[in-house]
Amino acid sequence: MSELKLFNSLTRQLETFTPVHAGEARVYTCGPTVYNYPHIGNMRAYVFADTLGRVLSYKGYKLTHVINITDVGHLTDDADAGEDKMEKMAAEKAQSIWDIARHYTEAYWEDIKALNIRQPAHWSIATDYVPAMIDYAQSIADKHCYELESGLYFDTSTVAHYGALARAKTEEGEGRIEEVDGKRHAADFAIWRKTPAGETRQMEWDSPWGKGAPGWHLECSVMSEALLGLPFDIHTGGIDHREIHHPNEIAQNQARCGSDHSGARFWMHNNFLIERSGKMSKSSGEFLRVQLLIDKGFHPLAYRLMCLQAHYRSELEFSWEGLQAAFVRLKRMVMGVTNLKARHAETQTSEADTWTLKQVQGDVAQVIMASINDFNAAIVDDLNTAIAITAMETIIGLKKVDVAQQLAAIADMDAVLGLNLMSLTRADLRVRPKAATITEAEIETALTARKEARAAKDFAKSDAIRDDLIAKGVEVMDGDPLGWDWKLDI
Ligand code: AMP
Ligand code: ZN
């Protein structure tokens, strides 16, 4: 198989992936700040990281993936401005930060499951690592930090090429960095924030710099080093992290290692999911979350497919129409695979989820091989999932080839795309909208009555039943084995 090429934000170039440790791939992904529900834009970052992990596994690397949970230290601005997001939400809700963190971490994990994102080797929780963060800060403090009344600050002039990852900073970028009294350079950042005199925070720890809490950037440097060792292979995050958070992690890693090395061979960033009305933003009441899609009758994997239809480095504009198109496409794939499984079952008895091309006996048909080659060429080209999906669809649509080979090839490809095609059924995709006013039993009763009316040639009655069902958001599908489906309200 050909080499895996990935776009490295450090060099702004495609580079061949070669692992730090032979046969292994160690990946760190900046996780959510658990002060609120993640929106679907946030989840795009994890679909991307998961797909990257699946590609690395597919290419035969032993994957160690770490995703952290930020439950302390992330301020309302990525630089040193504003309040701690967790403290702010806890105050607003009059709840303990620990309860807030637990609730939203669990909500995030539900979304992870719904989007068929594989469990990483470690979910590292920031508050579990505070003693390690203090040790780490102490190890770099003398040479690279200075203390102010508000905390311990990293002096960005003490490392080479500070901010190289972000490239030339725009004026707007500079403007986002808060001027803290006494900071030596605008880009310097807090690695430890002291609790102001006379105040008590819900989350604070003793440190050589007084009571306080770690800075957000410190957390990721400490947890990635602790769980993956430096240097590791790939660090991922959303494109916004390329500007402040990751340059700051890199500065800390350089200080820690006493070298110019950034700490990871590749820094990879997904572009944003955007929404014109701005409803995705967590600060504006109802926002787009995975549960909202489900409530409206979409299967969450339709959203995964929507993400994969775009390249991870392109901006993706969310629209309900776009999501609906992805949903229809997913339904067609599931129906295609279901038909193949049925055809295969007529002759064989093997289990559906044991498919893999490695088990296929004999030569793989040339037409299948051609699409497998297209698929491979696409995914090693910086994860071109859009093309990879079409290669898989081509195989689903082949008519005159060995069905076992077809299914095995699809299973291997789906292990990369994560659409769960080998086990999803068309009925699984019939997601009951939250606003539905009719029960499934009532629908079945109405359909039976309609069948009887039709048998009696009472077409006025059968049409009336169908119209009534449509009014209740149910689409009758004559000739389809499923019989009916929910109409999407978009
Ligand atoms: P946060 O919980 O704010 O730290 O964000 C979690 C992840 O989502 C980070 O990797 C962000 O870069 C990423 N992210 C935030 N907004 C979007 C968006 N609209 N589209 C894609 N990724 C995003
Ligand atoms: Zn991070």
Coordinates of C-alpha atoms and ligand atoms in Angstrom, one line a residue:
M1 CA 0.0 0.0 0.0
S2 CA 1.2 3.5 -0.7
E3 CA 2.5 5.9 1.9
L4 CA 0.3 7.9 4.1
K5 CA 0.5 11.6 3.5
L6 CA -0.8 14.0 6.0
F7 CA -1.0 17.8 6.0
N8 CA 1.3 19.2 8.7
S9 CA 0.2 22.6 9.9
L10 CA 3.8 23.2 11.2
T11 CA 5.1 23.2 7.6
R12 CA 1.9 23.9 5.8
Q13 CA 2.7 20.9 3.6
L14 CA 1.8 17.3 2.9
E15 CA 4.3 15.0 4.5
T16 CA 4.8 11.3 4.6
F17 CA 3.8 9.8 7.9
T18 CA 6.7 7.9 9.6
P19 CA 6.1 6.9 13.2
V20 CA 8.4 8.0 16.1
H21 CA 8.2 4.4 17.4
A22 CA 8.2 1.7 14.7
G23 CA 4.8 0.2 14.1
E24 CA 3.0 2.6 16.5
A25 CA 1.0 5.8 16.1
R26 CA 0.5 8.0 19.2
V27 CA -2.1 10.7 18.8
Y28 CA -3.2 13.4 21.2
T29 CA -6.5 15.3 20.6
C30 CA -7.5 18.4 22.5
G31 CA -10.8 17.5 24.1
P32 CA -13.8 19.5 25.2
T33 CA -14.1 22.0 27.9
V34 CA -17.0 20.5 29.8
Y35 CA -18.9 23.6 30.9
N36 CA -21.7 23.0 28.4
Y37 CA -23.0 20.6 25.8
P38 CA -20.7 20.2 22.8
H39 CA -22.2 21.6 19.6
I40 CA -22.0 19.7 16.4
G41 CA -19.0 21.9 15.3
N42 CA -17.1 20.7 18.3
M43 CA -18.0 17.1 17.3
R44 CA -16.6 17.6 13.8
A45 CA -13.2 17.9 15.6
Y46 CA -13.7 14.4 17.1
V47 CA -15.1 12.8 13.9
F48 CA -11.9 14.0 12.2
A49 CA -9.6 12.7 15.0
D50 CA -11.5 9.4 15.0
T51 CA -11.2 9.1 11.3
L52 CA -7.5 9.8 11.5
G53 CA -7.1 7.1 14.2
R54 CA -9.1 4.6 12.1
V55 CA -6.9 5.3 9.0
L56 CA -3.8 4.7 11.2
S57 CA -5.2 1.4 12.4
Y58 CA -6.2 0.5 8.9
K59 CA -2.6 1.1 7.8
G60 CA -1.5 -1.3 10.4
Y61 CA -0.2 1.0 13.2
K62 CA -0.8 0.2 16.8
L63 CA -2.8 3.2 17.8
T64 CA -2.6 5.0 21.2
H65 CA -5.1 7.8 21.1
V66 CA -5.5 10.2 24.0
I67 CA -8.4 12.7 24.3
N68 CA -8.4 15.0 27.2
I69 CA -11.3 16.4 29.2
T70 CA -10.7 20.0 30.2
D71 CA -12.5 20.5 33.5
V72 CA -10.4 23.4 34.8
G73 CA -8.4 26.3 33.5
H74 CA -10.0 27.2 30.1
L75 CA -10.9 30.9 30.2
T76 CA -13.7 32.5 28.2
D77 CA -11.0 33.7 25.9
D78 CA -8.3 31.4 24.5
A79 CA -5.7 33.9 25.7
D80 CA -5.6 35.0 29.3
A81 CA -8.7 37.1 29.3
G82 CA -12.0 36.5 31.0
E83 CA -13.2 34.1 33.6
D84 CA -12.8 30.3 33.9
K85 CA -15.5 28.8 31.7
M86 CA -16.3 26.2 34.3
E87 CA -16.4 28.6 37.2
K88 CA -18.7 30.9 35.2
M89 CA -21.2 28.2 34.4
A90 CA -21.2 26.8 37.9
A91 CA -22.0 30.2 39.2
E92 CA -24.8 30.7 36.7
K93 CA -26.3 27.4 37.5
A94 CA -25.6 27.6 41.2
Q95 CA -24.0 24.1 41.1
S96 CA -20.7 22.7 42.0
I97 CA -18.1 22.7 39.3
W98 CA -17.6 19.0 39.8
D99 CA -21.3 18.3 39.1
I100 CA -21.1 20.5 36.0
A101 CA -18.0 18.7 34.8
R102 CA -19.6 15.3 35.3
H103 CA -22.9 16.1 33.6
Y104 CA -21.3 17.6 30.5
T105 CA -18.6 15.0 30.3
E106 CA -21.3 12.3 30.2
A107 CA -23.2 14.3 27.6
Y108 CA -20.1 14.5 25.5
W109 CA -19.5 10.8 25.8
E110 CA -23.0 10.1 24.6
D111 CA -22.3 12.2 21.5
I112 CA -19.1 10.3 21.0
K113 CA -21.0 7.0 21.0
A114 CA -23.8 8.3 18.8
L115 CA -21.3 9.3 16.1
N116 CA -19.5 5.9 16.3
I117 CA -16.3 7.5 17.5
R118 CA -14.1 4.8 18.9
Q119 CA -13.0 4.9 22.5
P120 CA -9.5 6.3 22.8
A121 CA -6.9 4.5 24.9
H122 CA -7.2 7.2 27.5
W123 CA -9.6 10.0 28.4
S124 CA -7.3 12.1 30.4
I125 CA -9.1 14.4 32.9
A126 CA -7.2 17.6 33.5
T127 CA -8.0 17.8 37.3
D128 CA -6.4 14.3 37.7
Y129 CA -3.1 15.7 36.6
V130 CA -2.7 18.9 38.7
P131 CA 0.2 17.6 40.8
A132 CA 2.0 16.6 37.6
M133 CA 1.2 20.1 36.2
I134 CA 2.8 21.7 39.2
D135 CA 5.9 19.5 38.9
Y136 CA 6.1 20.3 35.2
A137 CA 5.8 24.1 35.8
Q138 CA 8.5 23.9 38.4
S139 CA 10.8 22.1 36.0
I140 CA 10.6 25.0 33.5
A141 CA 10.0 27.9 35.9
D142 CA 13.6 29.1 36.4
K143 CA 14.6 29.4 32.8
H144 CA 11.3 30.2 31.1
C145 CA 8.8 31.8 33.5
Y146 CA 8.3 34.8 35.7
E147 CA 5.9 35.5 38.5
L148 CA 3.4 38.3 38.7
E149 CA 0.7 39.0 41.2
S150 CA -1.8 37.1 39.1
G151 CA 0.2 34.0 38.4
L152 CA 3.2 32.3 36.8
Y153 CA 3.8 33.4 33.2
F154 CA 5.6 31.8 30.4
D155 CA 8.1 34.1 28.8
T156 CA 7.7 33.4 25.1
S157 CA 11.0 35.1 24.2
T158 CA 12.9 32.2 25.9
V159 CA 12.1 29.7 23.1
A160 CA 13.0 29.7 19.5
H161 CA 10.5 30.6 16.8
Y162 CA 7.6 31.3 19.2
G163 CA 4.3 31.2 17.3
A164 CA 5.8 29.6 14.2
L165 CA 2.7 27.3 14.0
A166 CA 0.4 30.3 13.8
R167 CA 2.6 32.0 11.1
A168 CA 2.2 35.8 10.8
K169 CA -0.2 36.8 13.4
T170 CA -3.0 39.1 12.1
E171 CA -3.6 42.3 14.0
E172 CA -6.9 40.8 15.0
G173 CA -5.0 37.8 16.4
E174 CA -2.7 40.0 18.5
G175 CA -5.7 42.0 19.6
R176 CA -7.2 38.9 21.3
I177 CA -4.3 38.7 23.7
E178 CA -5.1 40.4 27.0
E179 CA -2.7 42.9 28.4
V180 CA -2.0 41.7 31.9
D181 CA -0.1 44.3 34.0
G182 CA 3.6 43.4 34.1
K183 CA 3.6 40.9 31.2
R184 CA 6.9 41.1 29.4
H185 CA 5.4 40.4 26.0
A186 CA 1.9 40.4 24.7
A187 CA 2.0 36.7 23.8
D188 CA 3.2 35.6 27.3
F189 CA 0.7 33.4 28.9
A190 CA -0.2 32.1 32.4
I191 CA 0.7 28.6 33.2
W192 CA -0.5 29.0 36.8
R193 CA -3.3 31.4 37.8
K194 CA -3.2 32.5 41.4
T195 CA -6.5 32.8 43.3
P196 CA -6.8 36.6 44.0
A197 CA -6.1 37.5 47.6
G198 CA -9.3 37.3 49.7
E199 CA -11.1 35.0 47.2
T200 CA -11.7 31.3 47.3
R201 CA -12.3 29.3 44.2
Q202 CA -14.3 26.1 44.0
M203 CA -11.3 24.5 42.3
E204 CA -7.9 25.5 43.6
W205 CA -4.7 23.7 44.6
D206 CA -1.6 24.7 46.6
S207 CA 1.4 25.4 44.6
P208 CA 4.8 27.0 45.0
W209 CA 3.1 30.2 43.6
G210 CA 0.3 30.1 46.0
K211 CA -3.2 28.7 45.8
G212 CA -4.6 28.6 42.3
A213 CA -5.3 26.6 39.2
P214 CA -3.3 25.5 36.1
G215 CA -3.5 27.3 32.8
W216 CA -5.2 25.5 30.0
H217 CA -2.2 25.3 27.7
L218 CA -0.1 23.7 30.5
E219 CA -2.7 20.9 30.8
C220 CA -2.3 19.5 27.3
S221 CA 1.5 19.7 27.4
V222 CA 1.5 17.7 30.7
M223 CA -1.1 15.1 29.7
S224 CA 0.4 14.4 26.3
E225 CA 3.8 14.0 27.7
A226 CA 2.6 11.8 30.5
L227 CA 0.6 9.4 28.4
L228 CA 2.5 9.4 25.0
G229 CA 6.0 10.6 25.8
L230 CA 7.8 13.3 23.9
P231 CA 8.0 13.5 21.0
F232 CA 4.8 11.7 19.9
D233 CA 3.4 11.4 16.4
I234 CA 0.3 13.6 15.9
H235 CA -1.4 16.3 17.8
T236 CA -4.9 17.3 16.6
G237 CA -7.4 20.0 17.3
G238 CA -9.7 22.6 15.6
I239 CA -8.1 25.2 13.4
D240 CA -8.6 27.9 16.1
H241 CA -6.0 26.0 18.2
R242 CA -3.4 26.8 15.6
E243 CA -3.3 30.4 16.7
I244 CA -2.8 30.4 20.5
H245 CA -3.3 27.1 22.3
H246 CA -1.0 25.0 20.2
P247 CA 1.8 27.6 19.8
N248 CA 1.7 27.8 23.6
E249 CA 1.8 24.1 24.0
I250 CA 4.8 24.0 21.6
A251 CA 6.6 26.7 23.6
Q252 CA 6.2 24.7 26.8
N253 CA 7.3 21.4 25.1
Q254 CA 10.4 23.2 23.8
A255 CA 11.2 24.5 27.3
R256 CA 10.6 21.1 28.8
C257 CA 12.8 19.3 26.3
G258 CA 15.5 22.0 26.1
S259 CA 15.3 21.8 22.3
D260 CA 13.5 23.4 19.4
H261 CA 11.3 20.3 18.9
S262 CA 7.6 21.1 19.0
G263 CA 6.9 17.9 20.8
A264 CA 4.8 16.2 18.1
R265 CA 5.8 15.4 14.5
F266 CA 2.6 16.4 13.0
W267 CA 0.1 19.1 14.1
M268 CA -3.2 18.6 12.3
H269 CA -6.2 20.9 12.4
N270 CA -9.7 20.4 11.2
N271 CA -11.5 23.4 9.8
F272 CA -14.7 24.8 11.2
L273 CA -18.3 23.8 10.7
I274 CA -20.1 27.1 10.2
E275 CA -23.7 28.1 10.5
R276 CA -24.8 31.3 9.1
S277 CA -27.4 32.2 11.7
G278 CA -24.8 31.6 14.4
K279 CA -27.0 29.3 16.4
M280 CA -24.2 26.8 17.0
S281 CA -22.6 29.1 19.5
K282 CA -23.0 27.8 23.0
S283 CA -23.8 31.2 24.4
S284 CA -27.0 31.8 22.4
G285 CA -29.6 29.6 24.0
E286 CA -30.6 26.7 21.9
F287 CA -27.8 25.6 19.8
L288 CA -27.0 22.8 17.4
R289 CA -26.1 19.7 19.3
V290 CA -26.3 16.0 18.3
Q291 CA -29.4 15.5 20.4
L292 CA -31.2 18.3 18.4
L293 CA -30.5 16.4 15.2
I294 CA -31.9 13.2 16.8
D295 CA -34.9 15.1 18.1
K296 CA -35.7 16.2 14.6
G297 CA -35.6 12.6 13.3
F298 CA -32.1 12.4 11.9
H299 CA -29.8 9.5 12.6
P300 CA -26.6 10.9 14.1
L301 CA -24.5 8.9 11.6
A302 CA -26.0 11.1 8.9
Y303 CA -24.0 13.9 10.5
R304 CA -20.9 11.8 10.5
L305 CA -21.4 11.2 6.8
M306 CA -22.0 14.9 6.3
C307 CA -18.6 15.6 7.9
L308 CA -16.8 12.9 5.8
Q309 CA -18.3 14.2 2.6
A310 CA -16.2 17.3 3.0
H311 CA -12.4 17.4 3.4
Y312 CA -11.5 18.0 7.0
R313 CA -9.4 21.0 6.0
S314 CA -12.3 22.7 4.3
E315 CA -14.9 24.8 6.0
L316 CA -18.2 23.1 6.0
E317 CA -21.4 25.0 6.1
F318 CA -24.2 23.3 8.0
S319 CA -27.7 23.3 6.6
W320 CA -30.6 21.0 7.3
E321 CA -30.9 20.3 3.6
G322 CA -27.3 19.2 3.5
L323 CA -27.9 17.0 6.5
Q324 CA -31.0 15.5 4.9
A325 CA -29.1 14.7 1.7
A326 CA -26.4 12.9 3.7
F327 CA -29.2 11.0 5.5
V328 CA -30.7 9.9 2.3
R329 CA -27.3 8.8 1.1
L330 CA -26.7 6.8 4.3
K331 CA -30.1 5.1 3.9
R332 CA -29.2 4.1 0.3
M333 CA -25.9 2.6 1.5
V334 CA -27.6 0.7 4.3
M335 CA -30.3 -0.6 1.9
G336 CA -27.5 -1.6 -0.5
V337 CA -25.6 -3.5 2.1
T338 CA -28.7 -5.1 3.5
N339 CA -29.6 -6.4 0.1
L340 CA -26.1 -7.8 -0.3
K341 CA -26.3 -9.5 3.0
A342 CA -29.7 -11.0 2.1
R343 CA -28.3 -12.3 -1.2
H344 CA -25.3 -13.8 0.6
A345 CA -27.5 -15.4 3.3
E346 CA -29.3 -17.4 0.5
T347 CA -26.2 -19.3 -0.1
Q348 CA -24.0 -19.0 3.1
T349 CA -24.4 -18.8 6.8
S350 CA -21.5 -16.6 8.0
E351 CA -22.0 -13.9 10.5
A352 CA -22.3 -10.4 9.1
D353 CA -19.8 -8.7 11.4
T354 CA -17.0 -11.2 10.8
W355 CA -16.5 -9.8 7.3
T356 CA -13.1 -8.8 6.3
L357 CA -11.3 -9.0 3.1
K358 CA -8.4 -10.9 4.7
Q359 CA -10.8 -13.9 5.0
V360 CA -11.9 -13.9 1.4
Q361 CA -10.7 -17.0 -0.4
G362 CA -9.3 -16.8 -3.9
D363 CA -8.6 -13.8 -6.1
V364 CA -10.5 -10.7 -5.5
A365 CA -12.5 -9.6 -8.6
Q366 CA -10.8 -6.9 -10.6
V367 CA -13.7 -4.5 -10.4
I368 CA -13.6 -4.8 -6.6
M369 CA -9.8 -4.4 -6.5
A370 CA -10.0 -1.3 -8.7
S371 CA -12.3 0.4 -6.1
I372 CA -10.2 -0.8 -3.2
N373 CA -7.3 0.9 -4.9
D374 CA -9.3 4.1 -5.4
F375 CA -10.3 3.9 -1.7
N376 CA -6.7 3.4 -0.5
A377 CA -5.3 6.1 -2.8
A378 CA -7.9 8.6 -1.4
I379 CA -7.4 7.9 2.3
V380 CA -3.6 8.1 2.1
D381 CA -4.0 11.4 0.4
D382 CA -4.5 13.4 3.6
L383 CA -7.7 11.6 4.4
N384 CA -9.7 12.3 1.3
T385 CA -12.8 10.7 2.7
A386 CA -15.1 12.3 0.1
I387 CA -13.5 10.2 -2.6
A388 CA -13.2 7.2 -0.4
I389 CA -17.0 7.2 0.2
T390 CA -17.7 7.1 -3.5
A391 CA -15.3 4.2 -4.0
M392 CA -17.2 2.3 -1.3
E393 CA -20.5 3.1 -2.9
T394 CA -19.2 1.8 -6.2
I395 CA -18.5 -1.6 -4.5
I396 CA -22.0 -1.6 -2.9
G397 CA -23.5 -1.1 -6.4
L398 CA -21.6 -3.9 -8.2
K399 CA -24.0 -6.5 -9.6
K400 CA -22.1 -9.4 -11.0
V401 CA -19.4 -10.2 -8.5
D402 CA -18.9 -12.5 -5.6
V403 CA -21.1 -11.1 -2.8
A404 CA -18.8 -12.4 -0.1
Q405 CA -16.0 -10.4 -1.6
Q406 CA -18.1 -7.3 -1.9
L407 CA -19.2 -7.5 1.7
A408 CA -15.7 -8.1 2.9
A409 CA -14.4 -5.1 1.0
I410 CA -17.2 -2.9 2.3
A411 CA -16.6 -4.0 5.9
D412 CA -12.9 -3.1 5.6
M413 CA -13.7 0.3 4.2
D414 CA -16.4 1.0 6.7
A415 CA -13.9 0.2 9.5
V416 CA -12.2 3.4 8.3
L417 CA -15.3 5.5 7.7
G418 CA -17.1 4.4 10.8
L419 CA -20.6 4.5 9.3
N420 CA -21.5 1.2 11.0
L421 CA -22.8 -0.1 7.7
M422 CA -22.4 -3.8 8.5
S423 CA -24.8 -3.7 11.4
L424 CA -27.2 -0.8 10.8
T425 CA -30.6 -1.7 9.5
R426 CA -33.0 0.5 7.6
A427 CA -35.3 0.4 10.6
D428 CA -32.5 1.7 12.8
L429 CA -32.5 4.8 10.6
R430 CA -36.2 5.4 11.3
V431 CA -35.6 7.8 14.2
R432 CA -38.7 8.9 16.0
P433 CA -38.9 12.7 16.1
K434 CA -39.4 14.2 19.5
A435 CA -42.4 16.2 18.2
A436 CA -44.2 13.1 16.8
T437 CA -47.8 13.0 18.0
I438 CA -48.6 9.4 16.9
T439 CA -47.2 6.1 18.2
E440 CA -45.7 3.4 16.1
A441 CA -48.6 1.1 17.1
E442 CA -51.2 3.6 15.9
I443 CA -49.3 3.9 12.6
E444 CA -49.4 0.1 12.2
T445 CA -53.1 0.1 12.9
A446 CA -53.7 2.8 10.4
L447 CA -51.7 1.0 7.8
T448 CA -53.6 -2.2 8.3
A449 CA -56.9 -0.3 7.9
R450 CA -55.5 1.3 4.7
K451 CA -54.5 -2.1 3.4
E452 CA -58.1 -3.4 4.0
A453 CA -59.6 -0.3 2.3
R454 CA -57.4 -0.9 -0.7
A455 CA -58.3 -4.6 -0.8
A456 CA -61.9 -3.5 -0.8
K457 CA -61.1 -1.0 -3.5
D458 CA -62.2 1.9 -1.2
F459 CA -59.6 4.3 -2.5
A460 CA -61.2 7.3 -1.0
K461 CA -60.7 5.8 2.5
S462 CA -57.2 4.6 1.8
D463 CA -56.2 8.1 0.5
A464 CA -57.8 9.7 3.6
I465 CA -55.7 7.4 5.9
R466 CA -52.6 8.3 4.0
D467 CA -53.3 12.0 4.1
D468 CA -54.0 11.8 7.8
L469 CA -50.6 10.0 8.4
I470 CA -48.8 12.7 6.3
A471 CA -50.4 15.4 8.5
K472 CA -49.0 13.6 11.5
G473 CA -45.5 13.5 10.0
V474 CA -45.6 9.9 8.6
E475 CA -44.8 9.0 5.1
V476 CA -46.3 5.9 3.7
M477 CA -44.0 4.0 1.3
D478 CA -45.9 1.5 -0.8
G479 CA -43.6 -1.3 -2.1
D480 CA -40.9 -0.6 0.4
P481 CA -40.4 -3.4 2.9
L482 CA -40.1 -0.8 5.7
G483 CA -43.7 0.4 4.9
W484 CA -43.4 3.8 6.3
D485 CA -41.0 6.4 7.6
W486 CA -41.0 9.7 9.6
K487 CA -41.1 12.8 7.4
L488 CA -38.2 15.1 8.4
D489 CA -39.2 18.5 9.6
I490 CA -36.4 20.8 8.4
Ligands
AMP1 P1 -13.8 23.5 23.1 O1 -14.7 22.7 23.9 O2 -14.3 24.9 22.9 O3 -12.3 23.5 23.6 O4 -13.7 23.0 21.6 C1 -13.5 21.6 21.4 C2 -13.0 21.4 20.0 O5 -13.9 21.8 19.0 C3 -11.7 22.1 19.7 O6 -10.8 21.3 19.0 C4 -12.1 23.3 18.8 O7 -11.0 23.7 18.0 C5 -13.2 22.6 18.0 N1 -14.2 23.5 17.4 C6 -14.8 24.6 18.0 N2 -15.7 25.1 17.2 C7 -15.7 24.4 16.1 C8 -16.5 24.4 14.9 N3 -17.4 25.3 14.7 N4 -16.2 23.5 13.9 C9 -15.2 22.6 14.1 N5 -14.5 22.5 15.2 C10 -14.7 23.4 16.2
ZN2 ZN -5.3 21.2 24.2

